[in-house]
XYZ file of C-alpha atoms in Angstrom:
772
model
C -12.711 -42.540 51.733
C -11.023 -39.535 50.177
C -11.977 -35.932 50.840
C -15.259 -35.180 49.197
C -14.973 -31.412 49.342
C -13.497 -31.258 45.852
C -16.452 -32.986 44.175
C -18.329 -29.612 44.156
C -21.809 -31.164 44.375
C -24.259 -28.814 42.569
C -27.970 -29.048 41.848
C -28.374 -28.814 38.082
C -32.174 -28.928 37.851
C -34.374 -28.323 40.876
C -37.591 -30.191 41.699
C -39.626 -27.646 39.672
C -37.658 -28.282 36.491
C -35.674 -25.003 36.557
C -32.169 -25.151 35.118
C -29.442 -23.757 37.382
C -27.291 -21.918 34.902
C -25.349 -20.015 37.483
C -24.651 -23.083 39.516
C -23.412 -24.984 36.396
C -21.125 -22.154 35.414
C -19.727 -22.011 38.897
C -19.183 -25.777 38.855
C -17.362 -25.563 35.525
C -15.218 -22.746 36.754
C -14.387 -24.228 40.115
C -13.524 -27.662 38.746
C -11.843 -26.259 35.597
C -14.124 -28.553 33.626
C -14.403 -26.083 30.702
C -10.741 -26.654 29.874
C -11.051 -30.388 29.423
C -12.109 -30.256 25.761
C -13.365 -33.639 24.751
C -11.487 -35.488 27.583
C -14.469 -35.975 29.903
C -17.238 -38.489 30.551
C -20.678 -38.180 32.123
C -22.199 -40.946 34.341
C -25.879 -40.789 35.140
C -27.645 -43.179 37.548
C -31.327 -43.934 37.192
C -33.438 -46.186 39.223
C -36.305 -46.485 41.620
C -36.624 -44.100 44.508
C -34.789 -45.141 47.695
C -32.831 -47.776 45.855
C -29.477 -46.460 47.161
C -28.429 -44.626 44.056
C -26.764 -41.723 45.948
C -25.058 -44.155 48.292
C -23.667 -46.071 45.386
C -22.415 -42.923 43.697
C -20.736 -41.583 46.889
C -18.802 -44.774 47.372
C -18.097 -45.356 43.739
C -16.943 -41.787 42.805
C -16.224 -40.296 46.193
C -19.048 -37.722 45.930
C -21.143 -36.285 48.670
C -24.660 -36.661 47.359
C -27.269 -36.613 50.048
C -28.136 -40.218 51.196
C -31.272 -41.780 52.723
C -31.374 -41.999 56.476
C -32.494 -45.505 57.266
C -33.689 -44.490 60.746
C -36.132 -41.898 59.297
C -37.776 -44.259 56.845
C -37.519 -44.797 53.188
C -38.378 -41.543 51.377
C -37.096 -39.431 48.540
C -33.724 -37.632 49.157
C -32.844 -36.446 45.657
C -35.025 -34.006 43.888
C -34.300 -33.034 40.327
C -30.791 -33.636 39.008
C -27.527 -33.169 40.881
C -24.003 -33.316 39.508
C -20.576 -33.717 41.087
C -16.999 -34.224 40.108
C -15.926 -37.731 40.460
C -12.805 -37.285 42.567
C -9.681 -39.243 41.544
C -11.083 -40.482 38.261
C -9.240 -39.777 35.024
C -10.344 -38.463 32.677
C -12.576 -35.869 34.204
C -15.911 -37.572 34.968
C -19.173 -35.984 36.060
C -21.642 -38.004 38.081
C -25.318 -37.203 37.727
C -27.713 -38.196 40.533
C -31.209 -38.318 39.207
C -34.474 -38.223 41.121
C -36.038 -41.607 41.410
C -38.470 -42.119 38.564
C -41.083 -43.967 40.655
C -41.096 -41.644 43.504
C -44.189 -41.666 45.614
C -44.160 -37.942 45.774
C -44.823 -37.787 41.973
C -47.502 -40.519 42.088
C -45.840 -42.612 39.357
C -45.973 -46.484 38.973
C -42.726 -48.053 40.359
C -40.081 -48.475 37.628
C -42.240 -49.958 34.820
C -41.809 -47.478 31.996
C -38.156 -46.614 32.908
C -36.328 -48.859 30.542
C -38.667 -48.237 27.655
C -38.413 -44.539 28.057
C -34.656 -44.703 28.198
C -34.489 -46.654 24.934
C -36.892 -44.305 23.131
C -35.084 -41.153 24.243
C -31.630 -42.517 23.680
C -32.493 -43.576 20.175
C -33.571 -40.109 19.226
C -31.000 -38.188 21.258
C -27.703 -40.033 20.765
C -28.061 -41.904 17.528
C -25.874 -43.360 16.164
C -23.432 -43.056 19.100
C -23.163 -46.211 21.196
C -23.898 -45.690 24.955
C -23.096 -48.129 27.703
C -25.994 -49.301 29.904
C -24.633 -50.739 33.119
C -27.287 -52.556 35.202
C -26.356 -52.920 38.759
C -28.231 -55.561 40.761
C -28.250 -54.687 44.442
C -28.493 -57.020 47.469
C -26.909 -59.988 45.622
C -28.121 -63.404 46.832
C -26.645 -66.834 46.491
C -28.078 -67.077 42.963
C -25.087 -66.774 40.563
C -24.957 -63.799 38.270
C -24.458 -66.073 35.269
C -28.069 -67.210 35.761
C -29.523 -63.794 36.245
C -27.715 -61.976 33.411
C -29.309 -63.991 30.448
C -32.743 -63.464 31.823
C -32.154 -59.684 32.248
C -30.684 -59.446 28.699
C -33.642 -61.307 27.265
C -36.124 -58.895 28.962
C -33.988 -55.943 27.634
C -34.153 -57.282 24.137
C -37.902 -57.682 24.222
C -38.238 -54.033 25.290
C -35.884 -52.959 22.479
C -37.845 -54.850 19.929
C -41.069 -53.027 20.964
C -39.292 -49.602 20.952
C -37.388 -49.987 17.643
C -40.198 -51.606 15.607
C -42.133 -48.309 14.746
C -38.952 -46.174 14.696
C -36.610 -45.406 11.837
C -34.119 -47.950 13.212
C -36.317 -50.978 12.673
C -34.613 -54.307 12.628
C -31.413 -52.624 13.998
C -29.849 -54.813 16.642
C -29.564 -53.499 20.187
C -25.839 -53.737 20.097
C -25.645 -50.982 17.449
C -26.945 -48.406 19.994
C -26.229 -49.803 23.437
C -23.521 -51.740 25.121
C -25.355 -53.604 27.872
C -23.425 -54.800 30.900
C -24.648 -56.397 34.095
C -23.066 -56.519 37.569
C -24.216 -57.271 41.100
C -23.299 -55.912 44.454
C -23.804 -57.291 47.898
C -26.144 -55.627 50.375
C -24.646 -52.459 51.861
C -26.515 -52.934 55.109
C -25.733 -56.580 55.680
C -22.323 -56.945 54.037
C -20.803 -53.452 54.114
C -17.177 -54.444 53.798
C -17.926 -56.798 50.928
C -19.984 -54.011 49.357
C -17.128 -51.576 49.617
C -14.748 -54.133 48.116
C -16.945 -54.872 45.196
C -17.480 -51.159 44.598
C -13.724 -50.476 44.531
C -13.465 -53.167 41.907
C -16.218 -51.507 39.892
C -14.528 -48.075 40.238
C -11.591 -49.276 38.324
C -13.719 -49.704 35.214
C -14.321 -45.943 35.032
C -10.627 -45.161 34.689
C -9.746 -44.326 31.079
C -13.367 -44.717 30.237
C -13.064 -42.655 27.033
C -10.388 -44.921 25.580
C -11.426 -47.187 22.706
C -13.299 -50.099 24.208
C -13.997 -48.232 27.458
C -17.396 -47.474 28.969
C -17.572 -44.202 26.981
C -15.150 -45.141 24.124
C -17.529 -43.970 21.302
C -16.758 -40.200 21.165
C -18.817 -39.362 18.103
C -20.873 -36.265 18.534
C -19.334 -35.395 21.874
C -19.817 -31.758 22.811
C -16.634 -29.935 23.953
C -16.506 -29.243 27.656
C -16.690 -25.444 27.018
C -20.031 -25.993 25.354
C -21.390 -28.413 27.928
C -23.439 -25.739 29.804
C -25.158 -24.449 26.650
C -25.757 -28.000 25.316
C -27.265 -29.066 28.581
C -29.535 -26.073 28.713
C -30.838 -26.659 25.180
C -31.402 -30.356 25.783
C -33.368 -29.617 28.887
C -35.351 -26.920 27.107
C -36.333 -29.319 24.371
C -37.209 -32.029 26.846
C -39.470 -29.585 28.664
C -41.111 -28.584 25.489
C -41.608 -32.273 24.619
C -40.180 -31.909 21.099
C -38.389 -34.549 19.090
C -34.686 -34.350 19.608
C -32.283 -34.061 16.621
C -28.716 -34.711 17.670
C -26.961 -33.423 14.557
C -28.992 -30.163 14.608
C -28.350 -29.825 18.291
C -24.626 -30.472 17.822
C -24.352 -27.823 15.063
C -26.319 -25.374 17.178
C -24.086 -25.834 20.197
C -20.922 -25.532 18.018
C -22.283 -22.382 16.342
C -23.048 -20.686 19.592
C -19.945 -21.669 21.386
C -17.520 -21.060 18.521
C -19.078 -17.633 17.886
C -18.678 -16.807 21.602
C -15.088 -17.906 21.543
C -14.396 -15.917 18.323
C -16.069 -12.848 19.741
C -13.996 -13.067 22.908
C -10.802 -13.465 20.975
C -11.625 -10.523 18.745
C -12.394 -8.259 21.714
C -9.104 -9.185 23.331
C -7.302 -8.543 20.091
C -8.971 -5.083 19.765
C -7.684 -4.140 23.168
C -4.335 -5.884 23.059
C -1.630 -3.585 24.231
C 0.952 -4.819 21.765
C -1.470 -4.312 18.890
C -2.468 -0.786 20.106
C 1.147 0.220 20.527
C 1.885 -1.106 16.954
C -1.079 0.709 15.485
C -0.003 3.979 17.162
C 3.551 3.621 15.927
C 2.391 3.127 12.404
C 0.448 6.421 12.449
C 3.676 8.426 12.763
C 5.890 6.454 10.384
C 7.103 3.164 9.123
C 7.751 0.391 11.662
C 10.419 -2.183 11.238
C 9.285 -5.777 11.648
C 5.618 -4.801 11.295
C 4.578 -8.024 9.610
C 6.434 -10.282 12.070
C 5.079 -8.516 15.118
C 1.489 -8.362 13.827
C 1.603 -12.020 12.688
C 2.637 -12.988 16.213
C -0.243 -11.111 17.807
C -2.817 -12.607 15.404
C -1.411 -16.100 15.765
C -1.765 -15.846 19.459
C -5.519 -15.307 19.304
C -6.068 -17.692 16.381
C -4.222 -20.411 18.263
C -6.277 -19.776 21.294
C -9.491 -20.058 19.306
C -8.267 -23.302 17.795
C -7.479 -24.710 21.147
C -10.827 -23.814 22.725
C -13.024 -24.685 19.709
C -11.113 -27.840 18.632
C -13.824 -30.267 19.870
C -16.727 -28.587 18.250
C -18.189 -29.467 14.969
C -15.439 -29.062 12.355
C -17.476 -27.322 9.693
C -18.844 -24.836 12.211
C -15.466 -24.428 13.832
C -13.717 -23.643 10.584
C -16.510 -21.300 9.394
C -16.327 -19.330 12.605
C -12.543 -19.231 12.486
C -12.666 -17.806 8.984
C -15.090 -15.155 10.253
C -12.740 -14.370 13.056
C -9.854 -14.060 10.693
C -11.872 -11.832 8.414
C -12.775 -9.429 11.246
C -9.226 -9.500 12.665
C -7.683 -8.764 9.258
C -10.283 -5.948 8.667
C -9.167 -4.554 12.003
C -5.494 -4.515 11.184
C -5.625 -3.844 7.450
C -5.847 -0.012 7.784
C -2.622 -0.048 9.698
C -0.997 -2.118 6.892
C -2.255 0.407 4.346
C -0.936 3.253 6.437
C 2.419 1.544 6.604
C 2.454 1.118 2.849
C 1.723 4.841 2.523
C 4.800 5.620 4.678
C 6.909 3.251 2.662
C 5.803 4.870 -0.573
C 6.361 8.371 0.752
C 9.813 7.458 2.110
C 10.816 5.747 -1.148
C 9.689 8.680 -3.207
C 11.575 11.152 -1.072
C 14.695 9.024 -1.185
C 14.365 8.866 -4.938
C 14.148 12.714 -5.149
C 17.174 13.329 -2.950
C 19.257 10.595 -4.542
C 18.474 11.821 -8.117
C 19.356 15.387 -7.086
C 22.620 14.316 -5.549
C 23.625 12.247 -8.586
C 22.850 15.143 -10.941
C 24.913 17.498 -8.788
C 27.848 15.018 -9.108
C 27.591 15.181 -12.938
C 26.053 11.840 -13.557
C 23.864 11.343 -16.708
C 20.203 12.098 -16.226
C 18.727 8.910 -17.650
C 21.261 6.590 -15.978
C 20.742 8.457 -12.683
C 17.009 8.234 -12.898
C 17.154 4.548 -13.788
C 19.549 3.685 -10.949
C 17.583 5.677 -8.385
C 14.299 4.137 -9.562
C 15.628 0.566 -9.245
C 17.099 1.237 -5.802
C 13.990 2.909 -4.426
C 11.633 0.290 -5.862
C 13.798 -2.450 -4.360
C 13.647 -0.665 -0.922
C 9.887 -0.428 -1.271
C 9.588 -4.064 -2.113
C 11.665 -5.018 0.914
C 9.473 -2.815 3.040
C 6.359 -4.533 1.688
C 7.843 -7.940 2.399
C 8.587 -6.810 5.902
C 5.118 -5.610 6.401
C 3.468 -8.762 5.061
C 1.711 -11.076 7.514
C 1.458 -14.856 7.115
C -2.262 -14.860 7.954
C -3.142 -12.957 4.721
C -1.917 -12.471 1.264
C -2.466 -8.727 0.965
C -1.701 -7.140 -2.399
C 0.554 -4.084 -2.431
C 0.635 -3.831 -6.240
C -1.634 -0.792 -6.363
C 0.477 1.104 -3.913
C 3.558 0.033 -5.843
C 2.043 1.180 -9.144
C 1.180 4.531 -7.482
C 4.874 4.860 -6.288
C 6.060 4.112 -9.838
C 3.691 6.662 -11.339
C 4.901 9.282 -8.847
C 8.526 8.469 -9.607
C 7.874 8.654 -13.393
C 6.054 11.938 -12.982
C 8.919 13.390 -10.939
C 11.414 12.188 -13.536
C 9.409 13.853 -16.267
C 9.165 17.064 -14.279
C 12.884 17.250 -13.517
C 13.721 16.202 -17.107
C 11.593 19.002 -18.470
C 13.046 21.523 -16.105
C 16.636 20.497 -16.869
C 15.893 20.549 -20.630
C 14.237 23.923 -20.331
C 17.313 25.171 -18.444
C 19.555 23.910 -21.179
C 17.449 25.409 -23.960
C 17.384 28.801 -22.144
C 21.124 28.663 -21.630
C 21.830 27.965 -25.284
C 19.206 30.480 -26.449
C 20.997 33.086 -24.320
C 24.272 32.085 -25.767
C 22.896 32.432 -29.267
C 21.402 35.809 -28.460
C 24.849 37.077 -27.314
C 26.600 35.692 -30.288
C 24.146 36.929 -32.894
C 22.416 40.076 -31.783
C 25.313 42.548 -31.655
C 27.163 41.126 -34.722
C 24.011 41.135 -36.781
C 23.242 44.706 -35.691
C 26.753 45.749 -36.660
C 26.375 44.122 -40.032
C 23.104 45.839 -40.653
C 24.734 49.155 -39.709
C 27.519 48.589 -42.125
C 25.012 47.626 -44.826
C 27.179 46.354 -47.737
C 26.643 44.122 -50.661
C 27.855 41.130 -48.820
C 25.860 41.923 -45.663
C 23.334 39.154 -46.184
C 26.032 36.681 -47.070
C 27.828 37.523 -43.846
C 24.737 37.296 -41.823
C 23.863 33.932 -43.280
C 27.334 32.663 -42.624
C 27.313 33.955 -39.110
C 23.874 32.419 -38.527
C 24.838 29.045 -39.921
C 28.118 28.893 -38.027
C 26.845 29.910 -34.626
C 23.639 27.832 -35.007
C 25.427 24.606 -35.958
C 27.993 25.028 -33.214
C 25.277 25.649 -30.607
C 23.251 22.669 -32.039
C 26.348 20.331 -31.754
C 26.988 21.437 -28.229
C 23.299 21.143 -27.364
C 23.101 17.586 -28.801
C 26.095 16.587 -26.662
C 24.450 18.215 -23.586
C 21.144 16.376 -23.939
C 22.700 12.968 -24.875
C 22.604 11.900 -21.252
C 18.843 12.291 -21.264
C 18.469 9.409 -23.801
C 15.668 11.092 -25.745
C 14.114 9.527 -28.763
C 15.332 10.784 -32.123
C 12.186 12.715 -33.083
C 12.338 14.640 -29.749
C 15.984 15.485 -30.268
C 15.306 16.707 -33.810
C 12.384 18.787 -32.617
C 14.455 20.444 -29.946
C 17.344 21.128 -32.335
C 14.936 22.598 -34.867
C 13.513 24.760 -32.077
C 17.029 26.048 -31.277
C 17.589 26.741 -35.030
C 14.207 28.536 -35.302
C 15.156 30.669 -32.242
C 18.424 31.754 -33.880
C 16.686 32.543 -37.158
C 14.017 34.476 -35.356
C 16.651 36.568 -33.639
C 17.959 37.667 -37.062
C 14.390 38.174 -38.304
C 13.634 40.361 -35.275
C 16.736 42.390 -35.921
C 15.790 42.721 -39.559
C 12.372 43.896 -38.688
C 13.755 46.447 -36.162
C 16.013 47.789 -38.912
C 13.208 47.906 -41.354
C 11.211 49.869 -38.795
C 14.066 52.492 -38.392
C 14.636 53.003 -42.177
C 12.998 56.415 -42.250
C 14.748 57.640 -39.088
C 18.125 56.428 -40.343
C 17.594 58.092 -43.764
C 16.682 61.357 -42.073
C 19.742 61.194 -39.802
C 21.985 60.433 -42.755
C 20.470 63.191 -44.830
C 20.960 65.692 -41.963
C 24.530 64.608 -41.578
C 25.494 64.913 -45.226
C 23.434 68.028 -45.896
C 24.733 69.989 -42.842
C 28.412 69.027 -43.102
C 31.040 69.564 -45.741
C 33.398 66.899 -47.116
C 35.671 67.383 -44.107
C 32.677 66.821 -41.738
C 32.838 70.421 -40.683
C 29.464 72.217 -40.061
C 28.374 73.909 -43.258
C 27.984 77.730 -43.225
C 25.307 79.039 -45.655
C 27.046 82.038 -47.178
C 25.109 82.208 -50.377
C 27.870 80.648 -52.463
C 26.691 77.044 -51.846
C 24.588 75.155 -54.422
C 21.746 73.963 -52.218
C 20.161 72.008 -54.999
C 23.290 70.001 -55.670
C 23.914 69.475 -51.982
C 20.388 68.310 -51.452
C 20.649 65.944 -54.378
C 23.947 64.543 -53.110
C 22.615 64.126 -49.541
C 19.477 62.271 -50.735
C 21.566 60.131 -53.030
C 23.876 59.232 -50.164
C 20.838 58.343 -47.993
C 19.283 56.283 -50.818
C 22.610 54.421 -51.514
C 23.229 53.508 -47.858
C 19.660 52.679 -46.937
C 19.041 50.902 -50.211
C 21.916 48.577 -49.307
C 20.306 47.967 -45.928
C 16.856 47.560 -47.416
C 18.276 45.346 -49.957
C 19.804 43.218 -47.299
C 16.520 43.019 -45.395
C 14.540 42.178 -48.553
C 17.077 39.553 -49.533
C 16.846 38.062 -46.033
C 13.007 38.014 -46.306
C 13.178 36.436 -49.807
C 15.696 33.895 -48.633
C 13.551 32.918 -45.659
C 10.482 32.755 -47.835
C 12.191 30.521 -50.397
C 13.501 28.261 -47.642
C 10.048 28.013 -45.998
C 7.696 28.287 -48.889
C 9.584 27.455 -52.083
C 8.377 29.491 -54.962
C 4.953 30.082 -53.554
C 3.802 33.547 -52.662
C 5.202 34.948 -49.448
C 2.641 35.381 -46.699
C 2.111 38.959 -45.572
C 3.337 38.203 -42.034
C 6.758 37.229 -43.497
C 7.157 40.402 -45.574
C 9.263 43.116 -43.947
C 8.596 46.075 -46.260
C 6.190 45.898 -49.183
C 6.605 47.984 -52.352
C 3.694 50.203 -51.305
C 5.430 50.810 -47.952
C 8.672 51.767 -49.745
C 6.915 54.378 -51.809
C 5.226 55.795 -48.776
C 8.551 55.899 -46.786
C 10.147 57.810 -49.742
C 7.365 60.341 -49.866
C 7.532 60.880 -46.136
C 11.305 61.182 -46.308
C 11.221 63.869 -49.013
C 8.435 65.694 -47.120
C 10.354 65.763 -43.866
C 13.613 66.784 -45.437
C 12.109 69.668 -47.442
C 11.920 71.722 -44.290
C 15.705 71.401 -43.775
C 16.351 72.513 -47.309
C 13.973 75.466 -46.964
C 15.734 76.537 -43.776
C 19.047 76.429 -45.623
C 17.638 78.565 -48.405
C 16.357 81.058 -45.903
C 19.713 81.228 -44.265
C 21.432 82.048 -47.558
C 18.991 84.818 -48.264
C 19.428 86.261 -44.811
C 23.183 86.225 -45.194
C 22.941 88.019 -48.481
C 20.691 90.651 -47.089
C 23.081 91.296 -44.193
C 25.946 91.901 -46.585
C 24.122 94.049 -49.141
C 23.126 97.222 -47.130
C 25.138 99.591 -49.465
C 23.518 100.896 -52.642
C 24.075 99.062 -55.819
C 27.266 99.846 -57.776
C 25.393 101.780 -60.498
C 23.952 103.970 -57.808
C 27.392 104.653 -56.472
C 28.688 105.653 -59.964
C 25.724 107.907 -60.567
C 26.327 109.641 -57.212
C 29.972 110.219 -58.110
C 29.159 111.653 -61.528
C 26.265 113.790 -60.314
C 28.162 115.080 -57.292
C 31.466 116.077 -59.002
C 30.767 119.794 -58.768
C 29.995 119.575 -55.147
C 33.169 117.636 -54.455
C 35.256 120.278 -56.258
C 33.588 122.923 -54.139
C 34.645 121.165 -50.947
C 38.196 120.957 -52.187
C 38.278 124.739 -52.909
C 36.888 125.651 -49.469
C 38.809 124.034 -46.538
C 36.134 125.024 -44.072
C 33.809 122.712 -45.811
C 36.300 119.982 -45.506
C 36.660 120.619 -41.769
C 32.900 120.513 -41.439
C 32.710 117.302 -43.470
C 35.395 115.762 -41.348
C 33.605 116.581 -38.115
C 30.396 115.335 -39.717
C 32.230 112.119 -40.706
C 33.498 111.579 -37.139
C 29.994 112.103 -35.710
C 28.528 109.755 -38.268
C 31.185 107.153 -37.544
C 30.555 107.304 -33.846
C 26.783 107.020 -34.346
C 27.413 104.212 -36.880
C 29.394 102.242 -34.283
C 27.072 103.193 -31.418
C 23.928 102.047 -33.160
C 25.500 98.980 -34.844
C 24.032 99.851 -38.183
C 25.323 96.681 -40.045
C 23.892 94.470 -37.285
C 20.489 96.081 -37.436
C 20.299 95.496 -41.255
C 21.067 91.881 -40.939
C 17.373 91.213 -40.166
C 16.215 93.157 -43.152
C 16.029 96.678 -44.432
C 12.669 97.512 -42.871
C 13.693 96.132 -39.527
C 16.966 97.953 -39.661
C 15.345 101.332 -40.458
C 12.869 100.924 -37.676
C 15.504 100.060 -35.246
C 17.872 102.911 -36.265
C 15.023 105.498 -36.141
C 14.094 104.482 -32.620
C 17.662 104.673 -31.431
C 18.803 107.799 -33.335
C 17.867 110.563 -30.801
C 19.078 108.589 -27.714
C 22.394 107.941 -29.498
C 22.825 111.652 -30.410
C 22.090 112.713 -26.795
C 24.532 110.229 -25.508
C 27.260 111.480 -27.839
C 26.710 115.061 -26.782
C 26.774 114.130 -23.127
C 30.117 112.421 -23.611
C 31.610 115.369 -25.519
C 30.512 117.664 -22.720
C 32.059 115.509 -20.109
C 35.357 115.291 -22.023
C 35.403 119.045 -22.445
C 34.949 119.447 -18.632
C 37.770 116.859 -17.935
C 35.680 114.138 -16.173
C 33.332 111.386 -17.227
C 30.287 109.910 -15.505
C 30.863 106.116 -14.966
C 28.354 103.784 -16.422
C 26.104 101.703 -14.258
C 26.761 97.959 -13.942
C 23.526 97.314 -15.862
C 24.615 99.660 -18.666
C 28.058 97.967 -18.769
C 26.421 94.522 -18.903
C 24.102 95.576 -21.628
C 26.908 97.243 -23.558
C 29.212 94.121 -23.148
C 26.427 91.758 -24.017
C 25.525 93.870 -27.025
C 29.111 94.195 -28.209
C 29.643 90.432 -27.680
C 26.618 89.603 -29.674
C 27.679 91.997 -32.435
C 31.275 90.539 -32.622
C 29.787 86.982 -32.735
C 27.491 88.008 -35.518
C 30.307 89.592 -37.504
C 32.456 86.510 -37.069
C 29.690 83.978 -38.083
C 26.570 85.820 -39.254
C 24.943 82.567 -40.555
C 25.628 80.272 -37.614
C 22.002 80.471 -36.416
C 20.813 79.707 -39.908
C 23.084 76.676 -40.076
C 21.694 75.521 -36.806
C 18.161 76.036 -38.127
C 18.768 73.419 -40.786
C 18.947 70.840 -38.026
C 16.098 72.075 -35.857
C 13.532 74.720 -36.608
C 13.051 75.313 -32.917
C 16.684 76.501 -32.517
C 16.211 78.886 -35.445
C 13.209 80.437 -33.788
C 15.076 80.748 -30.534
C 18.056 82.474 -32.153
C 15.751 84.832 -34.035
C 14.007 85.859 -30.881
C 17.434 86.697 -29.399
C 18.541 88.678 -32.413
C 15.284 90.629 -32.639
C 15.428 91.533 -29.013
C 18.785 93.284 -29.366
C 17.338 96.564 -30.657
C 14.959 96.807 -27.770
C 17.906 96.213 -25.432
C 19.848 99.153 -27.115
C 16.755 101.294 -26.899
C 16.411 100.703 -23.238
C 20.055 101.483 -22.759
C 19.896 104.678 -24.707
C 16.798 105.722 -22.733
C 18.619 105.219 -19.484
C 21.612 107.312 -20.617
C 19.297 110.156 -21.649
C 17.584 109.992 -18.310
C 20.917 110.337 -16.678
C 21.849 113.396 -18.723
C 18.564 115.085 -17.907
C 19.082 114.415 -14.302
C 22.303 116.282 -14.435
């Protein structure tokens, strides 16, 4: 007999009816039974107590069940149910040694209800699967088996008829549920060798027992080996609770529990799989090449393991649990897939931006560049999505793709707007340089053809810029309305530049008229400063100056008005011009003229005052009639002087003294500011001047002269310089006053301060004489 250590005999249910779960799990793990799938068979032996069941099993399957000791008497050796691996039998076969049903220890009648109970339970438990019932007759006698077998079969059929009559399988033949076979063995005690020989022959029938036609050839409803423990526990629980057994429900229950356990185990292993965790971590930081292939391989590994372990369970339950496992696994890995799509989208968008910028720098057309970059980057994104796809799921990347396309379109629009704005600004600046200074020069010239020149300039430069601008934006492939709108905007900008200049010129009309009036009024025909000597016709000069201003500014105003009218006609036809498009209204023109006349009146008044002052400065002698009267009335006195030379000498000395005092006191200069002012100044300086002359005469008589102090020299020089300047251009200050009243006041203050200066000088001279 072969080594029985490998049979792993284990008590499945003890004598008290407790199921040995730990022992069964250890048996399945030790014998590797759980890996057998559906390739296994179970042989259970039932019979009276002390009938040699354990001995038969040990010889038949090379197990080591405890056997009865003949020398200790016939008593029960097996309590409960024991199982063992049938060594050397293929496929994997489990032998179950059951406690004798008529054991004396349980107080049951010997073997009477055994067969009936078996039929009843088998009909409920295993229907409609066919089970083999092998009856072994021990201690074979000389009576042939051919005579014993029909009698046994007849008794079996009678029991079946009784059992099946009230059941749902009424009138169903015994052969539909059971395959009954009968064999006989010689006595083990009397003919041991023959017994062993017959057992060896019987053993051969258990090889390939699950093949069609074998002892266990009907495999319908077989529980997979991995679910055997749970199935056995549930069967025993139901038996203990004495409930009706429902094989299909039991089968589904076993499949549900086991498939769920397998699925949960595979999912847990997937969650902690090192390859998956490394792949998930790599996706966090960027795109991963071969993501779909690697993830598909990881998932396929665990799905295949599930299929392998759950292949023998109920198909519907197995498939449902597999779908649930797939759903959980895909939910686990889907965030990584979405994260990868995000990286692909970001990478594609950045590539698009850099490529578009590079192509634009190389001078490529905008629309063509944007189109080429878009197609290239979208193709790269699609390739990345294909690489990220897994065969276990048909994930949709269309939303991410649409988001990428929206981002690309938004960037294209942003860059296009920026480039167009840059082009518009460039051409606007070009128009500003080409129009502003020439238009300003034309306005300054202000001729009859000014407006025609401006319109010609505006039309020429605008159309040239518009043509160049159209060429520049052609690469953007804009629609025609957009192009027309941008060109019109460029034309409006150019026209607004001219309008702005016109408004500026309109706002400077009064200032320009005043400047022009001042220039014409204060200068002669040779553009030399005008000196108001009293011979000028101020009224005529004023009229001519105002006429010149009106002629020049009228031409400019006419140009501005014509421009406004032309613009109004082009924009509004013959309708009234809106106030905001009117540069200068008639009311404003009248107001400007009144203001102009008012502000130029002061200049005219200053000129008139200068003439009067000049006349007064040159008319200090008596009138001619007075001089004639003096000659006529003083003829006698004149003759008296001629007759007496001493008088002449006296008059000559008096003339010299008068001349000296005349020069010293600057009598003509004092009367330039009026008769009254001149008299007051002369009276205040008369005595100091006389004393100064006497002092000088005394010094000359003595042969030496007291030098003047630096202050007196400076005062004398300043006074003499001022007097000489006044004699050369006595009306220069008045001419200057026509330009600015402040200058006139300043000059007057200087001129009126000169008498005081001379007075202070005379006082100092007198003090010097007294000190001597």
